[in-house]
Structures are given as C-alpha cells and as structure tokens.
Coordinates of C-alpha atoms in Angstrom, one line a residue:
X217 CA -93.0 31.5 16.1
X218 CA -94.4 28.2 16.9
X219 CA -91.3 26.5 18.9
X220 CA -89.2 29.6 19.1
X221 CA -90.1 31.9 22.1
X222 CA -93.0 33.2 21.4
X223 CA -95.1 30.0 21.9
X224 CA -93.4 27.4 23.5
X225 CA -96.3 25.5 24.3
X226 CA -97.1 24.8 20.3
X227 CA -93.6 23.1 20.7
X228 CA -94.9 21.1 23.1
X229 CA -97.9 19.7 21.1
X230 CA -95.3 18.2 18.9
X231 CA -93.8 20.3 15.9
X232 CA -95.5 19.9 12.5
X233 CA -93.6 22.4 10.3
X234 CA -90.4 21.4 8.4
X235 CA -86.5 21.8 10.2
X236 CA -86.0 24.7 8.3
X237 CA -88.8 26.5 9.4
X238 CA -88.0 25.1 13.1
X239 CA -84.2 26.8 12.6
X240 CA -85.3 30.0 11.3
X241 CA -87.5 30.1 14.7
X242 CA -84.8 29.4 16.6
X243 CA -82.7 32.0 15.1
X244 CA -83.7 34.5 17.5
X245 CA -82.5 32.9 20.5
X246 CA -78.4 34.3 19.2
X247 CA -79.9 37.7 19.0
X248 CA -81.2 37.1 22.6
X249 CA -78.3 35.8 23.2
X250 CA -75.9 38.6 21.9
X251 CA -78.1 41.2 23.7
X252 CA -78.1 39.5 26.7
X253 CA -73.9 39.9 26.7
X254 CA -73.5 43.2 25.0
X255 CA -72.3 45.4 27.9
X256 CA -74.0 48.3 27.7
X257 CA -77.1 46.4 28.1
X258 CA -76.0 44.9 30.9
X259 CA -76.0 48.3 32.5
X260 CA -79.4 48.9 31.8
X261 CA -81.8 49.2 34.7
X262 CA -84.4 46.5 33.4
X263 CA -81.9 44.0 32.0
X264 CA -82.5 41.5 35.2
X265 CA -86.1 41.4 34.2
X266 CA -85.2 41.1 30.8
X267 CA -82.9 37.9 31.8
X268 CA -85.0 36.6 33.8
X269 CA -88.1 36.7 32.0
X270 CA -86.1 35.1 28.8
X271 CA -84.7 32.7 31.6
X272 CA -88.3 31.5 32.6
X273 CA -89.0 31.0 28.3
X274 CA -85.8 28.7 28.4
X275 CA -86.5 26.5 31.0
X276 CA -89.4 25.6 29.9
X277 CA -88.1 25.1 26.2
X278 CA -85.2 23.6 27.8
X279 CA -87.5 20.6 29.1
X280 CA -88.6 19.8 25.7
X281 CA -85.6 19.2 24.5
X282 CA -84.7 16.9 27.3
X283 CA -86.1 13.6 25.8
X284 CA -85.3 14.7 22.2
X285 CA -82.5 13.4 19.9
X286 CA -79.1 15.3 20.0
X287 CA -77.4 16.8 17.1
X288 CA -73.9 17.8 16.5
X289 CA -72.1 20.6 15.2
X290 CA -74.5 23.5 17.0
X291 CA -73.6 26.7 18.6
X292 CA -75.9 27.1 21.5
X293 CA -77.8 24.3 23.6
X294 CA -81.2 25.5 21.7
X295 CA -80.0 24.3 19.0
X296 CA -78.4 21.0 20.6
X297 CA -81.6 19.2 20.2
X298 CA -84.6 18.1 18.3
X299 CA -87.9 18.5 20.0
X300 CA -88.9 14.5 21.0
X301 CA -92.8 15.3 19.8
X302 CA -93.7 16.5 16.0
X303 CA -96.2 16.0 13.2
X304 CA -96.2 16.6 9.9
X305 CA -93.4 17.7 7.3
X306 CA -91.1 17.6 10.9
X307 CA -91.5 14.1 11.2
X308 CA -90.3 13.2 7.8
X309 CA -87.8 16.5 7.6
X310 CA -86.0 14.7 10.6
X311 CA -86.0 11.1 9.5
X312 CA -84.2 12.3 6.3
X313 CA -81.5 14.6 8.1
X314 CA -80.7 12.4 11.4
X315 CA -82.3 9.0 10.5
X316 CA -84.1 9.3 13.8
X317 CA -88.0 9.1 14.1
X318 CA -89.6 11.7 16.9
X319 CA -92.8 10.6 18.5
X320 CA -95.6 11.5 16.8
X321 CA -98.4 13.9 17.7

C-alpha cells in the first residue's frame, strides 16, 4: 500500500496512482477500524499496543491530510480528505472528480 498504512511516507512524496487505487488502499483502515471496536478484542492483552501502534500510523497520515482538499459524503476522517501532494494519474483522477488541482510532486 503506497498511502494506506503500510507506507505512509510514499503518501507523503505526493500520490501518483489513480483515486481508485488510493481508495482501495484506504480500505483497510474500516477493518482496523472494526477490529479496533469489536469487544472481544478489546479484551485482548496486546490490544493497547495494537491501538497505539495504529494510533502513531494515523497521526502521521492524519497530517497529510491536513492541507488537502475535503470531500463529502465519507465514512471515516481517512477518507475525509485528499492527500494535498500527488503526481501522475492522481493529479488528473482528482481534477476530474473534485475540480480541484493538488500540488504537484
């Protein structure tokens, strides 16, 4: 996953693959999410680490997002945003959906 959690830090070079691509990456973050609040995990004697180390992923993710163009109709605050840097297919992908332009890589 380039901007999902895996590698935050590609996102942070500025996207270059297309929205879809950048959606399906995110995609994991409900799964984290839904783990996170099932309650038998949350009786699990590693789940603080788990949260937290997911926690430390987020914030810096989070900060990417900060400067980057908002878009409606999303379920969680990953999904809130566009990344403000990107290249490629991304910049084009998210002229056409939002009629915004990101800053370019």
């Amino acid at each position: 996953m380039k901007c999902g959690f895996s590698s935050v830090e590609n996102c942070a070079q500025g996207y270059e693959d297309s929205i879809a691509e950048y959606r399906d990456e995110l995609s994991i973050r409900r799964f984290l999410q839904a783990v996170i609040d099932d309650p038998q995990i949350q009786q699990a004697a590693d789940v603080q680490w788990f949260i937290g180390e997911v926690a430390a992923i987020h914030a810096r993710f989070s900060s990417l997002l900060e400067g980057g163009f908002q878009v409606t109709g999303s379920w969680g605050w990953w999904e809130r945003r566009i990344p403000r840097v990107g290249g490629g297919i991304f910049l084009l992908d998210v002229r056409d959906a939002y009629g915004v332009d990101v800053e370019s890589i």
